[in-house]
Amino acid sequence: MARAWGVAAGLAALALAPLPAEAQDYDIEASRLLASPRFEAARQSLAADYDTIVADLITLTEIEAPPFKEARRAAAYAQMLKAAGLENVQTDAQGNVMGLRKGSGGGPLIAVAAHLDTVFPEGTDVTVKREGNRLAAPGIGDDTSSLPVLLAFIRAMDKAGYTTRADILFLGDVGEEGPGNLRGMRHLFNEGPYAGKIDAFISFEPGKAGRITHGGIGSRRYTVTFKGPGGHSYGAFGLVNPAYAMSDAITQFARMQVPASPKTTYSVGIVEGGTSVNSIPFATTMTVDMRSESAEELAKEEAAFLAILPGAAARENAARSTKQGEITYETTLIGDRPVGLTARSAPIVEYARASSEAMGFQVHYGSSSTDSNLPMSLGIPAVTLGSGFTTHRAHSLDEYLELDRENDLASMSAGLATLLLLAKAD
Amino acid sequence: MARAWGVAAGLAALALAPLPAEAQDYDIEASRLLASPRFEAARQSLAADYDTIVADLITLTEIEAPPFKEARRAAAYAQMLKAAGLENVQTDAQGNVMGLRKGSGGGPLIAVAAHLDTVFPEGTDVTVKREGNRLAAPGIGDDTSSLPVLLAFIRAMDKAGYTTRADILFLGDVGEEGPGNLRGMRHLFNEGPYAGKIDAFISFEPGKAGRITHGGIGSRRYTVTFKGPGGHSYGAFGLVNPAYAMSDAITQFARMQVPASPKTTYSVGIVEGGTSVNSIPFATTMTVDMRSESAEELAKEEAAFLAILPGAAARENAARSTKQGEITYETTLIGDRPVGLTARSAPIVEYARASSEAMGFQVHYGSSSTDSNLPMSLGIPAVTLGSGFTTHRAHSLDEYLELDRENDLASMSAGLATLLLLAKAD
């Protein structure tokens, strides 16, 4: 594949580069595809598959996949990729699982991914509870719900007899959520067996078609550990307490003003520290998330955050005794996601727009922090699209998705159409 | 025993009540006791027993006794109490083990205790390491080192042929350390087989004679859990965050003014909460310790602390969106130790002072939070005295004690003398 693509590099680049508007009408291409009997066969396959998709979703949701502990779910998904008929199903060194649907040759390599990891720690109850059309479980939406949709795409292409010029690599990848820091993507694009060979990338996340994420929200994430001498809560009363310095810092941080546009956000996600009720802690730690659509705003926000810390430590050192030691702090950068952008005029965005509109969806362009950040930051055309199901309360223990068969299938059809157009299906 | 004591209540009350200085000279009583051949025999028994005390200490230290998990050590200590010749050796419903050394009748009931529990969790390596005169292991001092000293007291009284007017109840008790919240004492004095019958209480803790704890520091301990809707750190930016409300509360708490005398203290010992860097936490929890020598100051401090909480929640609810839910909080009282005081003029304090001074120790009066708090709060004369060994780095993993044979034995002799004087030994 790699060699074939090397030989045909000129052609593939042509297929992916934006052309003058008069030379390529994405809407006509999309309408033609959607009206074709072959695509109708693909849609019927998706529809026939709906219950299987839901069944696979439940199976996968109930295999917990905390950050860095995706292996059991990855193994299950690798079996599913194999059962869907992909070639070269493999697990790379970071734990991404992937398989190839070979094209007819001379086309680009397109990677299509859903991430395996959830935000929930080991031991979270991931039993799926069904009430009417609601399926509830932590992680059921983000991003577990996209995994079985990719399988349905493969089956639909096969059932409808599609061949594509492009090779398509389907992935369940690791490390998309916070602590993973895009480790799956970094490995895929920089070191793994397909590093340097991927020409376009689509990440599927829950949600309707029409939501096109073509901007990558950048993020900077820190842990800050405040340290002090510690001591007995009564006997050593009056010594500096790192919990007080940290709370001072958090209180300042909570007051930071950030622009609504370009959207810029911050959060304290974890606080921890101390050993017993009757000891002044030796150390407390806060975990901070800062994000922006704008590299400049992100840098300003980060600078403002870092500027809070010395004052918080100094105020505590001034408020209480430092005779056994001062409050100090250490910052550790634990997340660094590049801001990225795929131009709206890029074919990958235009195919997504045209397919969504042709299926009757309204298009919303947006930015987010997803697997696509990484290829975007490398200049590889990338988008994150809705795979169909709508999820609610993502990242909360009461996450749920609402099954809405016709709309879900319409979104899936738009996603599949985008892929087929980009892959030059015949 | 209980009936005998009931009949002789007048006499016993007389023995324990402070008398005018001219009517009772504690120093003369102490000097007379210490100079007697019978006490010399008791001292020789303690000296001959020193290696046995150390051997028993190592045996007991190596049986771990975390809070609420003292049962194995308690069973071993019950065997030792039985071997020392006590009657009615029994384990009460909370796990205290105890045995009686009956007196000649007509005297009070004196309880003498060392606590079985340590602060260390299950699985802590409690192997004793000996280097020269140092014995190191978590818990070896506090309070394991007092347990074998009580056994040596019993043997010394027997060897020297002492009879006492008082009945003496020797105990290894549970629940002295933080989480135990004096559960052993509460049961002993309120519900157990000797409830309502104990007239005086001596708790032995590591340390030299002369340190007389006759004040019980009161404490009120809480966990406070702030809860919110949680959500995605970017997608749900703008929702209320429990970490901010908690930090606000801690920042206010850290500014509380408390009197230096009566000594009143506070601390945040543990902070925890949140599940991932990219989620707004659902809940964060702080663990708070408040103590005072004064019941009034403790109540004021507690009220001030509790008054901070609604404002902290309200400010966060006003600062950010509550459309997915508000910040609420829950307080849980996890520790409640009564303030107590035994007057310096009480015979139990005066006998301890006179015995210590007669043995050449300088006397320091103090307040602490020990088993004695409970009887003190009930108006039962109680003190906590040093049992002899000096411990270092108590409550830390590198706790050790330094064997110092002559001084250790001198402290033990002072402790035994205090008990003999109080028990009206003949």
CSV table of N, CA, C and O in Angstrom, one decimal, chain A residues 311-400:
chain,number,residue,atom,x,y,z
A,311,GLY,N,2.0,34.3,44.0
A,311,GLY,CA,1.3,35.1,45.0
A,311,GLY,C,0.5,34.3,46.0
A,311,GLY,O,0.5,34.6,47.2
A,312,ALA,N,0.0,33.2,45.5
A,312,ALA,CA,-0.8,32.2,46.4
A,312,ALA,C,0.2,31.6,47.5
A,312,ALA,O,-0.1,31.6,48.7
A,313,ALA,N,1.4,31.2,47.0
A,313,ALA,CA,2.4,30.7,47.9
A,313,ALA,C,2.8,31.8,48.9
A,313,ALA,O,2.9,31.5,50.1
A,314,ALA,N,3.1,33.0,48.4
A,314,ALA,CA,3.6,34.0,49.2
A,314,ALA,C,2.6,34.5,50.3
A,314,ALA,O,3.0,34.7,51.4
A,315,ARG,N,1.3,34.5,49.9
A,315,ARG,CA,0.3,34.9,50.9
A,315,ARG,C,0.3,33.9,52.1
A,315,ARG,O,0.1,34.3,53.2
A,316,GLU,N,0.4,32.6,51.7
A,316,GLU,CA,0.3,31.6,52.8
A,316,GLU,C,1.6,31.7,53.7
A,316,GLU,O,1.5,31.6,54.9
A,317,ASN,N,2.7,32.0,53.0
A,317,ASN,CA,4.0,32.1,53.8
A,317,ASN,C,4.0,33.3,54.7
A,317,ASN,O,4.6,33.3,55.7
A,318,ALA,N,3.2,34.3,54.3
A,318,ALA,CA,3.1,35.5,55.1
A,318,ALA,C,2.0,35.4,56.2
A,318,ALA,O,2.1,36.0,57.3
A,319,ALA,N,1.0,34.5,56.0
A,319,ALA,CA,-0.1,34.4,56.9
A,319,ALA,C,0.2,33.5,58.1
A,319,ALA,O,-0.3,33.6,59.2
A,320,ARG,N,1.2,32.5,57.9
A,320,ARG,CA,1.5,31.6,59.0
A,320,ARG,C,3.0,31.4,59.1
A,320,ARG,O,3.7,32.0,58.4
A,321,SER,N,3.4,30.6,60.1
A,321,SER,CA,4.8,30.4,60.4
A,321,SER,C,5.5,29.6,59.3
A,321,SER,O,5.0,28.5,58.9
A,322,THR,N,6.7,30.0,58.9
A,322,THR,CA,7.5,29.2,58.0
A,322,THR,C,8.7,28.6,58.8
A,322,THR,O,9.7,28.2,58.1
A,323,LYS,N,8.6,28.6,60.1
A,323,LYS,CA,9.9,28.2,60.8
A,323,LYS,C,10.2,26.8,60.6
A,323,LYS,O,11.4,26.4,60.7
A,324,GLN,N,9.3,25.9,60.2
A,324,GLN,CA,9.6,24.5,59.8
A,324,GLN,C,9.8,24.4,58.3
A,324,GLN,O,10.1,23.3,57.8
A,325,GLY,N,9.6,25.4,57.6
A,325,GLY,CA,9.7,25.3,56.1
A,325,GLY,C,8.6,26.2,55.4
A,325,GLY,O,7.6,26.4,56.0
A,326,GLU,N,8.9,26.6,54.2
A,326,GLU,CA,8.0,27.4,53.5
A,326,GLU,C,7.1,26.6,52.6
A,326,GLU,O,7.4,25.4,52.3
A,327,ILE,N,6.0,27.2,52.1
A,327,ILE,CA,5.2,26.7,51.0
A,327,ILE,C,6.0,26.9,49.7
A,327,ILE,O,6.4,28.0,49.4
A,328,THR,N,6.2,25.8,49.0
A,328,THR,CA,6.8,26.0,47.6
A,328,THR,C,5.8,25.3,46.7
A,328,THR,O,4.9,24.6,47.1
A,329,TYR,N,6.0,25.5,45.4
A,329,TYR,CA,5.1,24.7,44.5
A,329,TYR,C,5.9,24.3,43.2
A,329,TYR,O,6.9,24.8,42.9
A,330,GLU,N,5.4,23.3,42.6
A,330,GLU,CA,6.0,22.7,41.4
A,330,GLU,C,4.9,22.6,40.3
A,330,GLU,O,3.8,22.0,40.6
A,331,THR,N,5.1,23.0,39.1
A,331,THR,CA,4.2,22.9,38.1
A,331,THR,C,4.7,21.8,37.1
A,331,THR,O,5.9,21.7,36.9
A,332,THR,N,3.8,21.0,36.6
A,332,THR,CA,4.2,19.9,35.7
A,332,THR,C,3.2,20.0,34.5
A,332,THR,O,1.9,20.0,34.7
A,333,LEU,N,3.7,20.2,33.3
A,333,LEU,CA,2.8,20.3,32.1
A,333,LEU,C,2.4,18.8,31.8
A,333,LEU,O,3.3,18.0,31.5
A,334,ILE,N,1.1,18.5,31.9
A,334,ILE,CA,0.7,17.1,31.7
A,334,ILE,C,-0.1,17.0,30.4
A,334,ILE,O,-0.5,15.9,30.0
A,335,GLY,N,-0.4,18.1,29.7
A,335,GLY,CA,-1.1,18.0,28.5
A,335,GLY,C,-0.8,19.2,27.6
A,335,GLY,O,-0.7,20.3,28.1
A,336,ASP,N,-0.6,18.9,26.4
A,336,ASP,CA,-0.2,20.0,25.4
A,336,ASP,C,-0.8,19.6,24.1
A,336,ASP,O,-0.2,18.7,23.4
A,337,ARG,N,-1.9,20.2,23.7
A,337,ARG,CA,-2.6,19.8,22.5
A,337,ARG,C,-2.5,21.0,21.6
A,337,ARG,O,-2.9,22.1,22.0
A,338,PRO,N,-2.0,20.8,20.4
A,338,PRO,CA,-1.8,22.0,19.5
A,338,PRO,C,-3.1,22.5,19.0
A,338,PRO,O,-4.1,21.8,18.8
A,339,VAL,N,-3.2,23.8,18.9
A,339,VAL,CA,-4.3,24.4,18.1
A,339,VAL,C,-4.1,24.1,16.7
A,339,VAL,O,-3.0,24.0,16.2
A,340,GLY,N,-5.2,23.7,16.0
A,340,GLY,CA,-5.0,23.3,14.6
A,340,GLY,C,-6.2,23.7,13.8
A,340,GLY,O,-7.3,24.1,14.3
A,341,LEU,N,-6.1,23.8,12.5
A,341,LEU,CA,-7.2,24.2,11.6
A,341,LEU,C,-7.1,23.5,10.3
A,341,LEU,O,-6.1,23.4,9.7
A,342,THR,N,-8.2,23.0,9.8
A,342,THR,CA,-8.4,22.5,8.4
A,342,THR,C,-9.3,23.5,7.7
A,342,THR,O,-10.4,23.8,8.2
A,343,ALA,N,-8.8,24.1,6.6
A,343,ALA,CA,-9.5,25.2,6.0
A,343,ALA,C,-10.9,24.7,5.6
A,343,ALA,O,-11.1,23.6,5.2
A,344,ARG,N,-11.9,25.6,5.7
A,344,ARG,CA,-13.2,25.3,5.3
A,344,ARG,C,-13.3,24.9,3.8
A,344,ARG,O,-14.2,24.1,3.4
A,345,SER,N,-12.4,25.4,3.0
A,345,SER,CA,-12.4,25.1,1.6
A,345,SER,C,-11.7,23.7,1.3
A,345,SER,O,-11.7,23.3,0.1
A,346,ALA,N,-11.2,23.1,2.3
A,346,ALA,CA,-10.5,21.8,2.0
A,346,ALA,C,-11.5,20.8,1.6
A,346,ALA,O,-12.7,20.8,2.1
A,347,PRO,N,-11.2,19.9,0.7
A,347,PRO,CA,-12.2,18.9,0.2
A,347,PRO,C,-12.8,18.1,1.4
A,347,PRO,O,-14.0,17.8,1.4
A,348,ILE,N,-12.0,17.7,2.4
A,348,ILE,CA,-12.5,16.9,3.5
A,348,ILE,C,-13.7,17.6,4.2
A,348,ILE,O,-14.7,17.0,4.6
A,349,VAL,N,-13.5,18.9,4.3
A,349,VAL,CA,-14.6,19.7,5.0
A,349,VAL,C,-15.8,19.9,4.0
A,349,VAL,O,-17.0,19.7,4.4
A,350,GLU,N,-15.5,20.1,2.7
A,350,GLU,CA,-16.5,20.4,1.7
A,350,GLU,C,-17.4,19.1,1.5
A,350,GLU,O,-18.6,19.2,1.3
A,351,TYR,N,-16.7,17.9,1.5
A,351,TYR,CA,-17.5,16.7,1.3
A,351,TYR,C,-18.4,16.5,2.5
A,351,TYR,O,-19.5,16.0,2.4
A,352,ALA,N,-17.9,16.8,3.7
A,352,ALA,CA,-18.7,16.6,4.9
A,352,ALA,C,-19.9,17.6,4.9
A,352,ALA,O,-21.0,17.2,5.2
A,353,ARG,N,-19.6,18.8,4.5
A,353,ARG,CA,-20.7,19.8,4.4
A,353,ARG,C,-21.7,19.4,3.4
A,353,ARG,O,-22.9,19.3,3.6
A,354,ALA,N,-21.3,19.0,2.1
A,354,ALA,CA,-22.2,18.7,1.1
A,354,ALA,C,-23.0,17.5,1.4
A,354,ALA,O,-24.2,17.4,1.1
A,355,SER,N,-22.4,16.5,2.0
A,355,SER,CA,-23.1,15.2,2.4
A,355,SER,C,-24.2,15.5,3.4
A,355,SER,O,-25.3,15.0,3.4
A,356,SER,N,-23.8,16.3,4.4
A,356,SER,CA,-24.7,16.6,5.5
A,356,SER,C,-25.9,17.4,5.0
A,356,SER,O,-27.1,17.1,5.3
A,357,GLU,N,-25.6,18.4,4.2
A,357,GLU,CA,-26.7,19.3,3.6
A,357,GLU,C,-27.6,18.4,2.7
A,357,GLU,O,-28.8,18.6,2.8
A,358,ALA,N,-27.0,17.6,1.9
A,358,ALA,CA,-27.8,16.8,1.0
A,358,ALA,C,-28.7,15.8,1.8
A,358,ALA,O,-29.8,15.4,1.3
A,359,MET,N,-28.3,15.5,3.0
A,359,MET,CA,-29.1,14.6,3.9
A,359,MET,C,-30.1,15.4,4.7
A,359,MET,O,-30.8,14.9,5.6
A,360,GLY,N,-30.1,16.7,4.5
A,360,GLY,CA,-31.0,17.6,5.2
A,360,GLY,C,-30.5,18.2,6.5
A,360,GLY,O,-31.3,18.7,7.3
A,361,PHE,N,-29.3,18.0,6.8
A,361,PHE,CA,-28.8,18.5,8.1
A,361,PHE,C,-28.3,20.0,7.9
A,361,PHE,O,-27.7,20.3,6.9
A,362,GLN,N,-28.5,20.7,9.0
A,362,GLN,CA,-27.9,22.1,9.0
A,362,GLN,C,-26.4,22.0,9.4
A,362,GLN,O,-26.1,21.2,10.3
A,363,VAL,N,-25.6,22.7,8.8
A,363,VAL,CA,-24.2,22.6,9.1
A,363,VAL,C,-23.7,23.6,10.1
A,363,VAL,O,-24.1,24.8,10.0
A,364,HIS,N,-23.0,23.2,11.1
A,364,HIS,CA,-22.4,24.0,12.1
A,364,HIS,C,-20.9,23.7,12.0
A,364,HIS,O,-20.5,22.6,12.3
A,365,TYR,N,-20.1,24.8,11.8
A,365,TYR,CA,-18.6,24.6,11.8
A,365,TYR,C,-18.2,24.8,13.3
A,365,TYR,O,-18.7,25.8,13.9
A,366,GLY,N,-17.2,24.1,13.7
A,366,GLY,CA,-16.8,24.3,15.1
A,366,GLY,C,-15.4,23.9,15.3
A,366,GLY,O,-14.7,23.3,14.4
A,367,SER,N,-15.0,24.2,16.5
A,367,SER,CA,-13.6,23.8,17.0
A,367,SER,C,-13.8,22.9,18.2
A,367,SER,O,-14.7,23.1,19.0
A,368,SER,N,-12.9,22.0,18.4
A,368,SER,CA,-13.0,21.2,19.6
A,368,SER,C,-11.6,20.6,19.9
A,368,SER,O,-10.6,21.0,19.2
A,369,SER,N,-11.5,19.8,20.9
A,369,SER,CA,-10.2,19.2,21.2
A,369,SER,C,-10.4,17.7,21.0
A,369,SER,O,-11.1,17.1,21.9
A,370,THR,N,-10.0,17.2,19.9
A,370,THR,CA,-10.2,15.8,19.6
A,370,THR,C,-9.0,15.2,19.0
A,370,THR,O,-8.0,15.9,18.8
A,371,ASP,N,-9.1,14.0,18.6
A,371,ASP,CA,-7.9,13.3,18.0
A,371,ASP,C,-7.5,14.1,16.7
A,371,ASP,O,-6.3,14.1,16.4
A,372,SER,N,-8.4,14.9,16.1
A,372,SER,CA,-8.0,15.6,14.9
A,372,SER,C,-7.0,16.7,15.1
A,372,SER,O,-6.3,17.1,14.2
A,373,ASN,N,-6.9,17.2,16.3
A,373,ASN,CA,-5.9,18.2,16.6
A,373,ASN,C,-4.5,17.8,16.1
A,373,ASN,O,-3.8,18.7,15.6
A,374,LEU,N,-4.2,16.6,16.3
A,374,LEU,CA,-2.8,16.2,16.0
A,374,LEU,C,-2.5,16.2,14.5
A,374,LEU,O,-1.6,16.9,14.1
A,375,PRO,N,-3.3,15.5,13.7
A,375,PRO,CA,-3.1,15.7,12.2
A,375,PRO,C,-3.2,17.1,11.8
A,375,PRO,O,-2.4,17.5,10.9
A,376,MET,N,-4.2,17.8,12.3
A,376,MET,CA,-4.3,19.2,11.9
A,376,MET,C,-3.0,20.0,12.1
A,376,MET,O,-2.5,20.8,11.3
A,377,SER,N,-2.4,19.7,13.3
A,377,SER,CA,-1.2,20.5,13.6
A,377,SER,C,0.0,20.1,12.8
A,377,SER,O,1.0,20.8,12.6
A,378,LEU,N,-0.2,18.9,12.1
A,378,LEU,CA,0.9,18.4,11.2
A,378,LEU,C,0.6,18.8,9.7
A,378,LEU,O,1.3,18.5,8.8
A,379,GLY,N,-0.6,19.6,9.6
A,379,GLY,CA,-0.9,20.0,8.2
A,379,GLY,C,-1.7,18.9,7.4
A,379,GLY,O,-1.9,19.1,6.2
A,380,ILE,N,-2.1,17.9,8.1
A,380,ILE,CA,-2.8,16.8,7.4
A,380,ILE,C,-4.3,17.1,7.5
A,380,ILE,O,-4.8,17.4,8.6
A,381,PRO,N,-5.1,17.2,6.4
A,381,PRO,CA,-6.5,17.5,6.4
A,381,PRO,C,-7.2,16.6,7.4
A,381,PRO,O,-7.1,15.4,7.3
A,382,ALA,N,-7.9,17.2,8.3
A,382,ALA,CA,-8.6,16.3,9.3
A,382,ALA,C,-9.9,17.0,9.8
A,382,ALA,O,-10.0,18.3,9.8
A,383,VAL,N,-10.9,16.2,10.0
A,383,VAL,CA,-12.2,16.7,10.6
A,383,VAL,C,-12.7,15.7,11.6
A,383,VAL,O,-12.3,14.6,11.6
A,384,THR,N,-13.5,16.2,12.5
A,384,THR,CA,-14.2,15.4,13.5
A,384,THR,C,-15.7,15.6,13.2
A,384,THR,O,-16.2,16.7,13.1
A,385,LEU,N,-16.4,14.4,12.9
A,385,LEU,CA,-17.8,14.5,12.5
A,385,LEU,C,-18.6,13.7,13.5
A,385,LEU,O,-18.1,12.8,14.2
A,386,GLY,N,-19.9,14.0,13.5
A,386,GLY,CA,-20.9,13.3,14.3
A,386,GLY,C,-21.1,11.9,13.7
A,386,GLY,O,-21.5,11.8,12.5
A,387,SER,N,-21.1,10.9,14.6
A,387,SER,CA,-21.3,9.5,14.1
A,387,SER,C,-22.7,9.1,14.1
A,387,SER,O,-23.1,8.0,13.7
A,388,GLY,N,-23.6,9.9,14.7
A,388,GLY,CA,-25.0,9.6,14.7
A,388,GLY,C,-25.7,9.8,16.0
A,388,GLY,O,-26.5,10.6,16.1
A,389,PHE,N,-25.4,8.9,17.0
A,389,PHE,CA,-26.1,9.0,18.2
A,389,PHE,C,-25.9,10.3,18.9
A,389,PHE,O,-24.8,10.9,18.9
A,390,THR,N,-26.9,10.7,19.6
A,390,THR,CA,-26.8,12.0,20.4
A,390,THR,C,-26.6,11.6,21.8
A,390,THR,O,-27.4,10.8,22.4
A,391,THR,N,-25.5,12.1,22.4
A,391,THR,CA,-25.2,11.8,23.8
A,391,THR,C,-25.5,13.0,24.7
A,391,THR,O,-25.5,14.2,24.2
A,392,HIS,N,-25.8,12.7,26.0
A,392,HIS,CA,-26.1,13.8,26.9
A,392,HIS,C,-25.2,13.6,28.2
A,392,HIS,O,-25.0,12.5,28.5
A,393,ARG,N,-24.9,14.7,28.8
A,393,ARG,CA,-24.1,14.6,30.0
A,393,ARG,C,-22.8,13.8,29.9
A,393,ARG,O,-22.4,13.1,30.8
A,394,ALA,N,-22.2,14.0,28.7
A,394,ALA,CA,-20.9,13.4,28.5
A,394,ALA,C,-19.9,13.7,29.7
A,394,ALA,O,-20.0,14.8,30.2
A,395,HIS,N,-19.1,12.8,30.0
A,395,HIS,CA,-18.1,13.0,31.1
A,395,HIS,C,-18.7,13.0,32.5
A,395,HIS,O,-18.1,13.3,33.5
A,396,SER,N,-20.0,12.8,32.5
A,396,SER,CA,-20.6,12.7,33.9
A,396,SER,C,-21.1,11.3,34.1
A,396,SER,O,-21.3,10.5,33.2
A,397,LEU,N,-21.3,10.9,35.4
A,397,LEU,CA,-21.7,9.5,35.7
A,397,LEU,C,-23.1,9.2,35.2
A,397,LEU,O,-23.5,8.1,35.0
A,398,ASP,N,-23.9,10.3,34.9
A,398,ASP,CA,-25.2,10.0,34.4
A,398,ASP,C,-25.3,10.2,32.8
A,398,ASP,O,-26.3,10.6,32.3
A,399,GLU,N,-24.2,10.0,32.2
A,399,GLU,CA,-24.2,10.1,30.7
A,399,GLU,C,-25.2,9.1,30.1
A,399,GLU,O,-25.4,8.0,30.6
A,400,TYR,N,-25.9,9.6,29.1
A,400,TYR,CA,-26.9,8.7,28.4
A,400,TYR,C,-27.0,9.1,27.0
A,400,TYR,O,-26.6,10.2,26.6
